[in-house]
mmCIF file of C-alpha atoms and ligand atoms in Angstrom:
data_model
loop_
_atom_site.group_PDB
_atom_site.id
_atom_site.type_symbol
_atom_site.label_atom_id
_atom_site.label_comp_id
_atom_site.label_asym_id
_atom_site.label_seq_id
_atom_site.Cartn_x
_atom_site.Cartn_y
_atom_site.Cartn_z
ATOM 1 C CA MET A 811 -87.212 -22.127 28.951
ATOM 2 C CA GLU A 812 -87.104 -22.801 25.228
ATOM 3 C CA LYS A 813 -84.680 -25.505 24.145
ATOM 4 C CA LYS A 814 -81.655 -24.401 22.105
ATOM 5 C CA PRO A 815 -81.924 -25.558 18.488
ATOM 6 C CA ILE A 816 -79.613 -28.406 17.529
ATOM 7 C CA TYR A 817 -77.715 -28.247 14.242
ATOM 8 C CA PHE A 818 -76.730 -31.613 12.756
ATOM 9 C CA ASP A 819 -76.310 -30.511 9.141
ATOM 10 C CA HIS A 820 -72.646 -29.551 8.893
ATOM 11 C CA ALA A 821 -72.234 -31.354 5.571
ATOM 12 C CA ALA A 822 -74.679 -28.815 4.099
ATOM 13 C CA THR A 823 -72.889 -25.848 5.596
ATOM 14 C CA THR A 824 -71.141 -24.691 8.756
ATOM 15 C CA PRO A 825 -71.330 -21.471 10.742
ATOM 16 C CA LEU A 826 -68.574 -18.974 9.961
ATOM 17 C CA CYS A 827 -65.963 -19.116 12.713
ATOM 18 C CA LYS A 828 -65.282 -15.962 14.722
ATOM 19 C CA GLU A 829 -61.625 -15.821 13.704
ATOM 20 C CA ALA A 830 -62.452 -15.876 9.985
ATOM 21 C CA PHE A 831 -65.205 -13.311 10.465
ATOM 22 C CA GLU A 832 -62.871 -10.944 12.284
ATOM 23 C CA LYS A 833 -60.103 -11.398 9.753
ATOM 24 C CA MET A 834 -62.502 -10.675 6.876
ATOM 25 C CA THR A 835 -64.207 -7.595 8.311
ATOM 26 C CA PRO A 836 -61.624 -4.898 7.408
ATOM 27 C CA TYR A 837 -61.615 -6.143 3.808
ATOM 28 C CA PHE A 838 -65.237 -5.062 3.395
ATOM 29 C CA THR A 839 -64.856 -1.535 4.705
ATOM 30 C CA GLU A 840 -61.254 -0.342 4.966
ATOM 31 C CA ILE A 841 -59.020 -2.478 2.754
ATOM 32 C CA PHE A 842 -61.561 -2.603 -0.030
ATOM 33 C CA GLY A 843 -59.279 -2.046 -3.008
ATOM 34 C CA ASN A 844 -59.544 -4.066 -6.182
ATOM 35 C CA PRO A 845 -56.422 -6.261 -6.365
ATOM 36 C CA ASN A 846 -56.237 -5.374 -10.057
ATOM 37 C CA SER A 847 -55.778 -1.670 -9.285
ATOM 38 C CA GLN A 848 -52.324 -0.135 -9.554
ATOM 39 C CA HIS A 849 -52.429 1.896 -6.342
ATOM 40 C CA ALA A 850 -51.920 1.463 -2.600
ATOM 41 C CA TYR A 851 -55.452 0.184 -1.972
ATOM 42 C CA GLY A 852 -55.017 -2.386 -4.718
ATOM 43 C CA ARG A 853 -51.612 -3.442 -3.394
ATOM 44 C CA GLU A 854 -52.977 -4.051 0.104
ATOM 45 C CA SER A 855 -55.650 -6.316 -1.327
ATOM 46 C CA VAL A 856 -53.119 -8.171 -3.476
ATOM 47 C CA LYS A 857 -51.037 -8.810 -0.367
ATOM 48 C CA ALA A 858 -54.028 -10.342 1.444
ATOM 49 C CA VAL A 859 -54.924 -12.562 -1.514
ATOM 50 C CA ASP A 860 -51.307 -13.684 -1.935
ATOM 51 C CA GLU A 861 -51.069 -14.597 1.740
ATOM 52 C CA ALA A 862 -54.311 -16.549 1.533
ATOM 53 C CA ARG A 863 -53.138 -18.408 -1.573
ATOM 54 C CA ASP A 864 -49.793 -19.228 0.075
ATOM 55 C CA ALA A 865 -51.561 -20.574 3.180
ATOM 56 C CA ILE A 866 -53.915 -22.826 1.214
ATOM 57 C CA ALA A 867 -51.096 -24.043 -1.054
ATOM 58 C CA LYS A 868 -49.059 -24.973 2.016
ATOM 59 C CA ILE A 869 -51.930 -26.956 3.557
ATOM 60 C CA ILE A 870 -52.496 -29.015 0.418
ATOM 61 C CA ASN A 871 -48.761 -29.276 -0.421
ATOM 62 C CA ALA A 872 -49.020 -27.372 -3.696
ATOM 63 C CA LYS A 873 -47.327 -24.309 -5.123
ATOM 64 C CA PRO A 874 -49.205 -21.011 -4.710
ATOM 65 C CA ASN A 875 -49.555 -20.644 -8.482
ATOM 66 C CA GLU A 876 -51.387 -23.985 -8.580
ATOM 67 C CA VAL A 877 -54.263 -22.613 -6.456
ATOM 68 C CA TYR A 878 -57.089 -20.772 -8.267
ATOM 69 C CA PHE A 879 -59.870 -19.067 -6.321
ATOM 70 C CA THR A 880 -63.425 -19.746 -7.481
ATOM 71 C CA SER A 881 -66.934 -19.059 -6.208
ATOM 72 C CA GLY A 882 -67.067 -22.467 -4.477
ATOM 73 C CA GLY A 883 -67.171 -26.198 -4.975
ATOM 74 C CA THR A 884 -69.750 -26.058 -7.747
ATOM 75 C CA GLU A 885 -67.666 -23.767 -9.913
ATOM 76 C CA SER A 886 -64.477 -25.711 -9.179
ATOM 77 C CA ASP A 887 -66.151 -28.986 -10.206
ATOM 78 C CA ASN A 888 -67.615 -27.415 -13.357
ATOM 79 C CA TRP A 889 -64.308 -25.865 -14.269
ATOM 80 C CA ALA A 890 -62.274 -29.021 -13.683
ATOM 81 C CA MET A 891 -64.470 -31.197 -15.848
ATOM 82 C CA ARG A 892 -65.283 -28.725 -18.625
ATOM 83 C CA GLY A 893 -61.822 -27.180 -18.623
ATOM 84 C CA ILE A 894 -60.116 -30.534 -19.159
ATOM 85 C CA ALA A 895 -62.709 -31.746 -21.672
ATOM 86 C CA HIS A 896 -62.141 -28.724 -23.873
ATOM 87 C CA ALA A 897 -58.382 -28.584 -23.464
ATOM 88 C CA TYR A 898 -57.780 -32.291 -24.190
ATOM 89 C CA MET A 899 -60.519 -33.122 -26.717
ATOM 90 C CA ASN A 900 -57.893 -33.673 -29.407
ATOM 91 C CA LYS A 901 -56.500 -36.565 -27.376
ATOM 92 C CA GLY A 902 -59.902 -38.159 -26.728
ATOM 93 C CA LYS A 903 -63.466 -37.636 -25.626
ATOM 94 C CA HIS A 904 -63.808 -40.427 -23.084
ATOM 95 C CA MET A 905 -64.324 -39.341 -19.468
ATOM 96 C CA ILE A 906 -64.932 -41.454 -16.360
ATOM 97 C CA ILE A 907 -66.626 -40.384 -13.148
ATOM 98 C CA SER A 908 -68.274 -42.158 -10.239
ATOM 99 C CA PRO A 909 -72.075 -42.438 -10.134
ATOM 100 C CA ILE A 910 -72.166 -40.907 -6.641
ATOM 101 C CA GLU A 911 -70.624 -37.540 -7.547
ATOM 102 C CA HIS A 912 -72.210 -34.273 -6.486
ATOM 103 C CA ALA A 913 -74.787 -32.722 -8.821
ATOM 104 C CA ALA A 914 -72.139 -30.169 -9.849
ATOM 105 C CA MET A 915 -70.280 -33.026 -11.569
ATOM 106 C CA LEU A 916 -73.254 -35.048 -12.769
ATOM 107 C CA ALA A 917 -74.939 -32.067 -14.417
ATOM 108 C CA THR A 918 -71.651 -31.061 -16.054
ATOM 109 C CA ALA A 919 -71.213 -34.607 -17.336
ATOM 110 C CA LYS A 920 -74.701 -34.475 -18.814
ATOM 111 C CA ALA A 921 -73.938 -31.191 -20.575
ATOM 112 C CA LEU A 922 -70.632 -32.539 -21.929
ATOM 113 C CA LYS A 923 -72.428 -35.614 -23.243
ATOM 114 C CA LYS A 924 -74.603 -33.322 -25.345
ATOM 115 C CA GLU A 925 -71.386 -31.828 -26.752
ATOM 116 C CA GLY A 926 -70.295 -35.280 -27.911
ATOM 117 C CA PHE A 927 -68.155 -36.450 -24.980
ATOM 118 C CA GLU A 928 -68.526 -40.059 -23.883
ATOM 119 C CA ILE A 929 -69.167 -40.321 -20.146
ATOM 120 C CA GLU A 930 -68.672 -43.659 -18.438
ATOM 121 C CA PHE A 931 -69.319 -44.467 -14.781
ATOM 122 C CA MET A 932 -67.045 -46.498 -12.539
ATOM 123 C CA LYS A 933 -68.910 -49.006 -10.384
ATOM 124 C CA VAL A 934 -69.252 -48.628 -6.626
ATOM 125 C CA ASP A 935 -70.006 -51.390 -4.117
ATOM 126 C CA GLU A 936 -72.802 -51.437 -1.532
ATOM 127 C CA ASP A 937 -70.770 -49.136 0.742
ATOM 128 C CA GLY A 938 -70.154 -46.676 -2.082
ATOM 129 C CA LEU A 939 -66.501 -47.642 -2.506
ATOM 130 C CA VAL A 940 -65.166 -47.489 -6.051
ATOM 131 C CA ASP A 941 -64.521 -50.870 -7.649
ATOM 132 C CA LEU A 942 -60.903 -50.479 -8.778
ATOM 133 C CA GLU A 943 -60.935 -53.665 -10.851
ATOM 134 C CA HIS A 944 -63.918 -52.397 -12.803
ATOM 135 C CA LEU A 945 -62.190 -49.052 -13.359
ATOM 136 C CA LYS A 946 -59.205 -50.910 -14.833
ATOM 137 C CA THR A 947 -61.499 -52.577 -17.338
ATOM 138 C CA ILE A 948 -63.160 -49.380 -18.578
ATOM 139 C CA ILE A 949 -60.205 -46.993 -18.757
ATOM 140 C CA ARG A 950 -58.861 -46.583 -22.303
ATOM 141 C CA ASP A 951 -56.048 -44.923 -24.222
ATOM 142 C CA ASP A 952 -58.424 -42.116 -25.187
ATOM 143 C CA THR A 953 -59.674 -41.511 -21.612
ATOM 144 C CA ILE A 954 -58.825 -37.903 -20.831
ATOM 145 C CA PHE A 955 -60.377 -37.474 -17.381
ATOM 146 C CA VAL A 956 -61.070 -39.558 -14.304
ATOM 147 C CA GLY A 957 -63.053 -37.832 -11.546
ATOM 148 C CA CYS A 958 -63.997 -39.174 -8.146
ATOM 149 C CA MET A 959 -64.941 -37.361 -4.981
ATOM 150 C CA MET A 960 -62.625 -37.862 -2.038
ATOM 151 C CA ALA A 961 -65.523 -38.302 0.387
ATOM 152 C CA ASN A 962 -69.187 -38.583 -0.405
ATOM 153 C CA ASN A 963 -71.421 -35.772 0.830
ATOM 154 C CA GLU A 964 -74.377 -38.010 1.510
ATOM 155 C CA VAL A 965 -73.119 -41.282 2.973
ATOM 156 C CA GLY A 966 -69.648 -40.110 4.005
ATOM 157 C CA THR A 967 -67.697 -42.901 2.287
ATOM 158 C CA ILE A 968 -64.004 -42.077 1.803
ATOM 159 C CA GLU A 969 -62.719 -43.200 -1.593
ATOM 160 C CA PRO A 970 -59.311 -44.774 -2.436
ATOM 161 C CA ILE A 971 -58.174 -41.688 -4.372
ATOM 162 C CA LYS A 972 -54.497 -42.634 -4.548
ATOM 163 C CA GLU A 973 -55.305 -45.984 -6.144
ATOM 164 C CA ILE A 974 -57.796 -44.402 -8.548
ATOM 165 C CA ALA A 975 -55.171 -41.806 -9.534
ATOM 166 C CA GLU A 976 -52.652 -44.564 -10.300
ATOM 167 C CA ILE A 977 -55.129 -46.223 -12.647
ATOM 168 C CA ALA A 978 -55.978 -42.866 -14.291
ATOM 169 C CA HIS A 979 -52.302 -42.095 -14.837
ATOM 170 C CA SER A 980 -51.585 -45.550 -16.256
ATOM 171 C CA LYS A 981 -53.461 -44.349 -19.361
ATOM 172 C CA GLY A 982 -52.330 -40.732 -19.191
ATOM 173 C CA ALA A 983 -55.720 -39.406 -18.026
ATOM 174 C CA VAL A 984 -56.064 -36.364 -15.785
ATOM 175 C CA MET A 985 -57.078 -37.268 -12.230
ATOM 176 C CA PHE A 986 -59.512 -34.973 -10.458
ATOM 177 C CA THR A 987 -60.954 -35.206 -6.978
ATOM 178 C CA ASP A 988 -63.789 -33.209 -5.443
ATOM 179 C CA ALA A 989 -62.513 -32.700 -1.895
ATOM 180 C CA VAL A 990 -65.296 -30.335 -0.826
ATOM 181 C CA GLN A 991 -66.333 -32.629 2.042
ATOM 182 C CA ALA A 992 -62.813 -33.836 2.774
ATOM 183 C CA ALA A 993 -60.635 -30.718 2.862
ATOM 184 C CA GLY A 994 -60.024 -29.565 6.420
ATOM 185 C CA VAL A 995 -61.329 -32.902 7.728
ATOM 186 C CA LEU A 996 -58.909 -35.408 6.175
ATOM 187 C CA LYS A 997 -55.337 -34.866 5.041
ATOM 188 C CA THR A 998 -55.544 -33.465 1.515
ATOM 189 C CA ASP A 999 -51.919 -33.532 0.356
ATOM 190 C CA VAL A 1000 -52.185 -33.417 -3.435
ATOM 191 C CA LYS A 1001 -48.782 -35.071 -3.891
ATOM 192 C CA GLU A 1002 -49.599 -37.959 -1.571
ATOM 193 C CA LEU A 1003 -52.999 -38.388 -3.216
ATOM 194 C CA GLY A 1004 -51.433 -38.174 -6.654
ATOM 195 C CA VAL A 1005 -54.187 -35.942 -8.024
ATOM 196 C CA ASP A 1006 -53.818 -33.381 -10.811
ATOM 197 C CA MET A 1007 -56.786 -31.285 -9.748
ATOM 198 C CA MET A 1008 -58.798 -30.862 -6.559
ATOM 199 C CA SER A 1009 -61.922 -28.867 -5.596
ATOM 200 C CA MET A 1010 -62.352 -27.180 -2.221
ATOM 201 C CA SER A 1011 -65.032 -24.971 -0.676
ATOM 202 C CA GLY A 1012 -65.022 -22.443 2.178
ATOM 203 C CA HIS A 1013 -68.402 -22.935 3.790
ATOM 204 C CA LYS A 1014 -67.961 -26.595 4.739
ATOM 205 C CA ILE A 1015 -65.042 -25.740 7.032
ATOM 206 C CA TYR A 1016 -66.398 -22.822 9.089
ATOM 207 C CA GLY A 1017 -65.415 -20.374 6.350
ATOM 208 C CA PRO A 1018 -67.618 -18.080 4.258
ATOM 209 C CA LYS A 1019 -70.048 -19.169 1.556
ATOM 210 C CA GLY A 1020 -69.482 -18.385 -2.119
ATOM 211 C CA ILE A 1021 -65.751 -19.037 -2.107
ATOM 212 C CA GLY A 1022 -63.670 -22.048 -3.016
ATOM 213 C CA ALA A 1023 -60.576 -23.085 -4.864
ATOM 214 C CA LEU A 1024 -59.399 -25.403 -7.577
ATOM 215 C CA TYR A 1025 -55.926 -26.894 -7.413
ATOM 216 C CA VAL A 1026 -54.505 -27.347 -10.909
ATOM 217 C CA ARG A 1027 -51.103 -29.004 -11.157
ATOM 218 C CA ASN A 1028 -48.566 -26.934 -13.037
ATOM 219 C CA GLY A 1029 -48.111 -28.205 -16.565
ATOM 220 C CA LEU A 1030 -51.736 -29.177 -17.018
ATOM 221 C CA LYS A 1031 -53.739 -27.498 -19.768
ATOM 222 C CA ILE A 1032 -57.135 -26.215 -18.694
ATOM 223 C CA ASP A 1033 -59.579 -24.035 -20.611
ATOM 224 C CA SER A 1034 -61.361 -21.227 -18.800
ATOM 225 C CA ILE A 1035 -65.072 -21.306 -18.206
ATOM 226 C CA LEU A 1036 -65.370 -17.790 -16.793
ATOM 227 C CA THR A 1037 -63.816 -15.616 -19.447
ATOM 228 C CA GLY A 1038 -63.260 -11.972 -18.676
ATOM 229 C CA GLY A 1039 -60.440 -9.990 -17.105
ATOM 230 C CA HIS A 1040 -56.912 -10.993 -16.206
ATOM 231 C CA GLN A 1041 -57.723 -12.321 -12.741
ATOM 232 C CA GLU A 1042 -56.351 -15.628 -11.486
ATOM 233 C CA ARG A 1043 -53.454 -15.601 -13.930
ATOM 234 C CA MET A 1044 -55.832 -15.020 -16.849
ATOM 235 C CA LYS A 1045 -57.686 -18.249 -16.134
ATOM 236 C CA ARG A 1046 -60.784 -17.051 -14.258
ATOM 237 C CA GLY A 1047 -62.308 -13.649 -14.915
ATOM 238 C CA GLY A 1048 -64.245 -11.702 -12.289
ATOM 239 C CA THR A 1049 -63.294 -9.151 -9.635
ATOM 240 C CA THR A 1050 -61.502 -10.965 -6.841
ATOM 241 C CA ASN A 1051 -63.628 -11.636 -3.749
ATOM 242 C CA VAL A 1052 -60.991 -10.474 -1.290
ATOM 243 C CA PRO A 1053 -62.906 -10.701 2.026
ATOM 244 C CA ALA A 1054 -64.152 -14.218 1.221
ATOM 245 C CA ILE A 1055 -60.675 -15.365 0.169
ATOM 246 C CA VAL A 1056 -59.199 -14.024 3.411
ATOM 247 C CA GLY A 1057 -61.934 -15.753 5.457
ATOM 248 C CA PHE A 1058 -61.580 -19.019 3.548
ATOM 249 C CA ALA A 1059 -57.816 -19.169 4.152
ATOM 250 C CA GLU A 1060 -58.226 -18.353 7.847
ATOM 251 C CA ALA A 1061 -60.889 -21.051 8.296
ATOM 252 C CA PHE A 1062 -58.779 -23.572 6.372
ATOM 253 C CA LYS A 1063 -55.717 -22.831 8.538
ATOM 254 C CA ILE A 1064 -57.759 -23.398 11.702
ATOM 255 C CA ALA A 1065 -59.364 -26.563 10.306
ATOM 256 C CA ASP A 1066 -55.932 -27.892 9.399
ATOM 257 C CA ARG A 1067 -54.468 -27.032 12.806
ATOM 258 C CA GLU A 1068 -57.386 -28.643 14.673
ATOM 259 C CA ARG A 1069 -57.852 -31.477 12.196
ATOM 260 C CA GLU A 1070 -56.786 -34.436 14.331
ATOM 261 C CA GLU A 1071 -58.436 -33.155 17.494
ATOM 262 C CA ASN A 1072 -61.732 -32.438 15.703
ATOM 263 C CA PHE A 1073 -61.585 -35.796 13.944
ATOM 264 C CA LYS A 1074 -61.365 -37.595 17.282
ATOM 265 C CA TYR A 1075 -64.059 -35.525 18.949
ATOM 266 C CA VAL A 1076 -66.596 -35.627 16.132
ATOM 267 C CA SER A 1077 -66.102 -39.336 15.428
ATOM 268 C CA LYS A 1078 -66.815 -40.020 19.095
ATOM 269 C CA LEU A 1079 -70.175 -38.252 18.746
ATOM 270 C CA ARG A 1080 -70.887 -40.095 15.503
ATOM 271 C CA ASP A 1081 -69.999 -43.526 16.902
ATOM 272 C CA HIS A 1082 -72.130 -43.014 19.995
ATOM 273 C CA PHE A 1083 -75.022 -41.894 17.786
ATOM 274 C CA ILE A 1084 -74.671 -44.801 15.344
ATOM 275 C CA GLU A 1085 -74.422 -47.364 18.129
ATOM 276 C CA ARG A 1086 -77.505 -46.049 19.919
ATOM 277 C CA VAL A 1087 -79.632 -45.756 16.763
ATOM 278 C CA LEU A 1088 -78.722 -49.259 15.598
ATOM 279 C CA ALA A 1089 -79.437 -50.695 19.041
ATOM 280 C CA GLU A 1090 -82.615 -48.788 19.827
ATOM 281 C CA VAL A 1091 -84.456 -48.092 16.568
ATOM 282 C CA PRO A 1092 -85.755 -51.137 14.698
ATOM 283 C CA PHE A 1093 -85.620 -51.472 10.893
ATOM 284 C CA VAL A 1094 -82.845 -48.995 10.207
ATOM 285 C CA LYS A 1095 -79.915 -49.291 7.860
ATOM 286 C CA LEU A 1096 -76.668 -47.370 8.163
ATOM 287 C CA ASN A 1097 -75.691 -46.272 4.656
ATOM 288 C CA GLY A 1098 -72.073 -46.051 3.534
ATOM 289 C CA SER A 1099 -68.938 -47.671 4.842
ATOM 290 C CA ARG A 1100 -68.705 -48.204 8.611
ATOM 291 C CA GLU A 1101 -64.912 -47.836 8.657
ATOM 292 C CA LYS A 1102 -63.977 -45.676 5.663
ATOM 293 C CA ARG A 1103 -66.292 -42.884 6.664
ATOM 294 C CA LEU A 1104 -66.138 -39.156 7.299
ATOM 295 C CA PRO A 1105 -65.940 -38.565 11.062
ATOM 296 C CA ALA A 1106 -69.037 -36.369 11.107
ATOM 297 C CA ASN A 1107 -71.382 -38.456 8.974
ATOM 298 C CA ALA A 1108 -74.173 -40.839 9.958
ATOM 299 C CA ASP A 1109 -76.669 -41.589 7.204
ATOM 300 C CA PHE A 1110 -79.603 -43.836 7.978
ATOM 301 C CA SER A 1111 -82.504 -45.246 6.002
ATOM 302 C CA PHE A 1112 -85.602 -45.738 8.125
ATOM 303 C CA LYS A 1113 -87.750 -48.463 6.667
ATOM 304 C CA PHE A 1114 -91.477 -47.741 6.096
ATOM 305 C CA ILE A 1115 -91.150 -43.942 6.388
ATOM 306 C CA GLU A 1116 -90.284 -41.115 3.993
ATOM 307 C CA GLY A 1117 -87.111 -39.226 4.895
ATOM 308 C CA GLU A 1118 -89.000 -35.942 4.648
ATOM 309 C CA SER A 1119 -91.481 -36.954 7.367
ATOM 310 C CA ILE A 1120 -88.661 -37.670 9.806
ATOM 311 C CA LEU A 1121 -86.922 -34.466 8.793
ATOM 312 C CA PHE A 1122 -90.029 -32.373 9.554
ATOM 313 C CA SER A 1123 -90.652 -34.220 12.767
ATOM 314 C CA LEU A 1124 -87.079 -33.573 13.947
ATOM 315 C CA ASP A 1125 -87.324 -29.975 12.789
ATOM 316 C CA LEU A 1126 -90.388 -29.509 15.021
ATOM 317 C CA ALA A 1127 -88.283 -30.781 17.923
ATOM 318 C CA GLY A 1128 -85.593 -28.199 17.063
ATOM 319 C CA ILE A 1129 -83.179 -30.616 15.370
ATOM 320 C CA SER A 1130 -81.897 -29.677 11.899
ATOM 321 C CA VAL A 1131 -80.852 -32.558 9.647
ATOM 322 C CA SER A 1132 -80.969 -33.282 5.954
ATOM 323 C CA SER A 1133 -82.764 -35.846 3.856
ATOM 324 C CA GLY A 1134 -80.419 -37.144 1.195
ATOM 325 C CA SER A 1135 -78.063 -34.416 0.049
ATOM 326 C CA ALA A 1136 -78.938 -30.800 0.847
ATOM 327 C CA CYS A 1137 -78.713 -29.913 -2.791
ATOM 328 C CA SER A 1138 -81.265 -32.480 -3.855
ATOM 329 C CA SER A 1139 -83.682 -31.966 -1.001
ATOM 330 C CA GLY A 1140 -86.890 -30.394 -2.149
ATOM 331 C CA SER A 1141 -87.054 -32.957 -4.926
ATOM 332 C CA LEU A 1142 -88.951 -36.131 -4.250
ATOM 333 C CA GLU A 1143 -86.588 -38.199 -6.364
ATOM 334 C CA PRO A 1144 -84.887 -41.011 -4.458
ATOM 335 C CA SER A 1145 -81.228 -40.342 -3.733
ATOM 336 C CA HIS A 1146 -79.007 -41.167 -6.746
ATOM 337 C CA VAL A 1147 -76.246 -42.098 -4.291
ATOM 338 C CA LEU A 1148 -78.314 -44.681 -2.461
ATOM 339 C CA LEU A 1149 -79.614 -46.128 -5.719
ATOM 340 C CA ALA A 1150 -76.015 -46.490 -6.938
ATOM 341 C CA LEU A 1151 -75.248 -48.366 -3.700
ATOM 342 C CA GLY A 1152 -78.006 -50.799 -4.665
ATOM 343 C CA LEU A 1153 -80.656 -49.760 -2.154
ATOM 344 C CA PRO A 1154 -84.266 -50.364 -3.162
ATOM 345 C CA GLU A 1155 -86.240 -47.180 -3.965
ATOM 346 C CA GLU A 1156 -88.206 -47.426 -0.756
ATOM 347 C CA LEU A 1157 -85.068 -47.232 1.408
ATOM 348 C CA ALA A 1158 -83.491 -44.616 -0.858
ATOM 349 C CA HIS A 1159 -86.530 -42.427 -0.085
ATOM 350 C CA GLY A 1160 -86.335 -42.900 3.654
ATOM 351 C CA SER A 1161 -82.837 -41.661 4.343
ATOM 352 C CA ILE A 1162 -81.676 -38.977 6.717
ATOM 353 C CA ARG A 1163 -78.183 -37.542 6.941
ATOM 354 C CA PHE A 1164 -76.896 -36.433 10.320
ATOM 355 C CA SER A 1165 -73.643 -34.497 10.114
ATOM 356 C CA PHE A 1166 -72.028 -33.370 13.331
ATOM 357 C CA GLY A 1167 -69.757 -30.438 14.039
ATOM 358 C CA LYS A 1168 -67.120 -29.405 16.520
ATOM 359 C CA HIS A 1169 -69.629 -27.425 18.625
ATOM 360 C CA ASN A 1170 -72.069 -30.329 19.068
ATOM 361 C CA THR A 1171 -72.199 -32.221 22.356
ATOM 362 C CA LEU A 1172 -72.931 -35.748 23.550
ATOM 363 C CA GLU A 1173 -76.055 -34.411 25.318
ATOM 364 C CA GLU A 1174 -77.380 -33.131 21.990
ATOM 365 C CA VAL A 1175 -76.707 -36.504 20.401
ATOM 366 C CA ASP A 1176 -78.525 -38.330 23.195
ATOM 367 C CA TYR A 1177 -81.482 -35.969 23.002
ATOM 368 C CA ALA A 1178 -81.657 -36.498 19.219
ATOM 369 C CA VAL A 1179 -81.718 -40.285 19.592
ATOM 370 C CA ASP A 1180 -84.623 -40.011 22.043
ATOM 371 C CA VAL A 1181 -86.533 -37.779 19.631
ATOM 372 C CA ILE A 1182 -85.768 -40.100 16.690
ATOM 373 C CA LYS A 1183 -87.059 -43.136 18.585
ATOM 374 C CA GLU A 1184 -90.291 -41.379 19.456
ATOM 375 C CA SER A 1185 -90.788 -39.822 15.973
ATOM 376 C CA VAL A 1186 -90.028 -42.993 14.061
ATOM 377 C CA GLN A 1187 -92.438 -45.001 16.185
ATOM 378 C CA ARG A 1188 -95.210 -42.402 15.771
ATOM 379 C CA LEU A 1189 -94.674 -42.104 12.003
ATOM 380 C CA ARG A 1190 -94.625 -45.854 11.549
ATOM 381 C CA GLU A 1191 -97.877 -46.195 13.427
ATOM 382 C CA MET A 1192 -99.394 -43.898 10.791
ATOM 383 C CA SER A 1193 -97.624 -45.585 7.906
ATOM 384 C CA PRO A 1194 -99.732 -47.823 5.631
ATOM 385 C CA LEU A 1195 -96.503 -49.477 4.513
ATOM 386 C CA PHE A 1196 -95.701 -50.432 8.081
ATOM 387 C CA LYS A 1197 -99.218 -51.636 8.753
ATOM 388 C CA ALA A 1198 -99.181 -53.682 5.553
ATOM 389 C CA GLU A 1199 -96.289 -55.676 6.964
ATOM 390 C CA GLY A 1200 -98.848 -56.742 9.551
ATOM 391 C CA GLU A 1201 -97.088 -58.712 12.176
ATOM 392 C CA ILE A 1202 -94.215 -56.344 12.731
ATOM 393 C CA LYS A 1203 -94.224 -55.173 16.322
ATOM 394 C CA TYR A 1204 -91.871 -53.024 18.309
ATOM 395 C CA VAL A 1205 -89.724 -54.753 20.828
HETATM 396 N N1 PLP B 2255 -69.102 -31.124 -4.014
HETATM 397 C C1 PLP B 2255 -69.518 -31.705 -2.866
HETATM 398 C C2 PLP B 2255 -69.033 -33.074 -2.533
HETATM 399 C C3 PLP B 2255 -70.386 -31.022 -2.002
HETATM 400 O O1 PLP B 2255 -70.795 -31.609 -0.892
HETATM 401 C C4 PLP B 2255 -70.817 -29.727 -2.369
HETATM 402 C C5 PLP B 2255 -71.802 -29.002 -1.524
HETATM 403 O O2 PLP B 2255 -72.694 -29.564 -0.929
HETATM 404 C C6 PLP B 2255 -70.339 -29.156 -3.554
HETATM 405 C C7 PLP B 2255 -69.483 -29.894 -4.345
HETATM 406 C C8 PLP B 2255 -70.720 -27.778 -3.959
HETATM 407 O O3 PLP B 2255 -69.979 -26.832 -3.203
HETATM 408 P P1 PLP B 2255 -70.470 -25.331 -3.071
HETATM 409 O O4 PLP B 2255 -71.635 -25.327 -2.144
HETATM 410 O O5 PLP B 2255 -69.288 -24.605 -2.498
HETATM 411 O O6 PLP B 2255 -70.813 -24.846 -4.426
#
């Protein structure tokens, strides 16, 4: 009998949960009205969107009118950074982000730099944790924006957002966090975190793809990036994606309800995996913080081998993982996250991210470790780098 494929790439995306799928279905075929329409069909759609907004606001401890639906984390990140830059450029043009942000932030920063904004990076340590003392030294009176992800998508490190927000606010800067990997997994109470803006995405939490949200604290100015109709309180044009919004809210409610239970279960899988890999595979390095880490994440660099070779080898054995971040795979550039953590290029090339989900089992984890051991040994035997180290032998 053919072995069932194993999916260890939940940080890239998750399967849509049955409950969200079922909740969404009528909004494709029966309740299909445009929420902007002034008739019964429109009103039914408005009701669904309002309920979804209320549910998400409640989970993150915000007011419903502080939640804006977007097409996902990428748009939310773009909007947060550009929207604040353009709304507050009279106060200053200095913006601070971490060097391990998602490409959605880094590419936006690059574009803003071309417009004349000054982008400065806070330092991170070898685990990827933001150096708060360094941040204090670079923040200025004309800093308008401080942005740091709540948890890193590649190495899973969880950042001290509350402390970063305090530093940002000490100079009157807007504090933004990208919580795409954190929402539904960690508590994302915007008041407790002290953030002014926060990005979220549906497809990382067993919701649909192509939907997300941006929390924007009331009172904050933010320019639009998608100009058009009157949707989202005139801030984000585009016909409302009602089925996706309904599915996103349903998935988020379930993730929030099951949060502690899933955290415990998935971290047990992760810890077992990490312990076995460290004990049984020589020359590996666990990237990111051991303690302040997303429950589902295990990111390893395998010395002497390219990440891609391990990825393909695992894929042949039916195990789906990611090399570096999903969004940068396909490029042969070393991971910008691992370089920022101070890893040499060789190790930054040889990294693999395993991200577990609530449907994974301990048996799958054990099988994966056995395959990794065998694959890594075989690839190293073929590796000129490994051979060049001459005396290195397996124990
Ligand atoms: N931010 C982080 C931290 C992510 O991990 C991702 C997706 O991988 C994004 C933003 C982009 O989100 P989306 O896929 O919804 O555009």
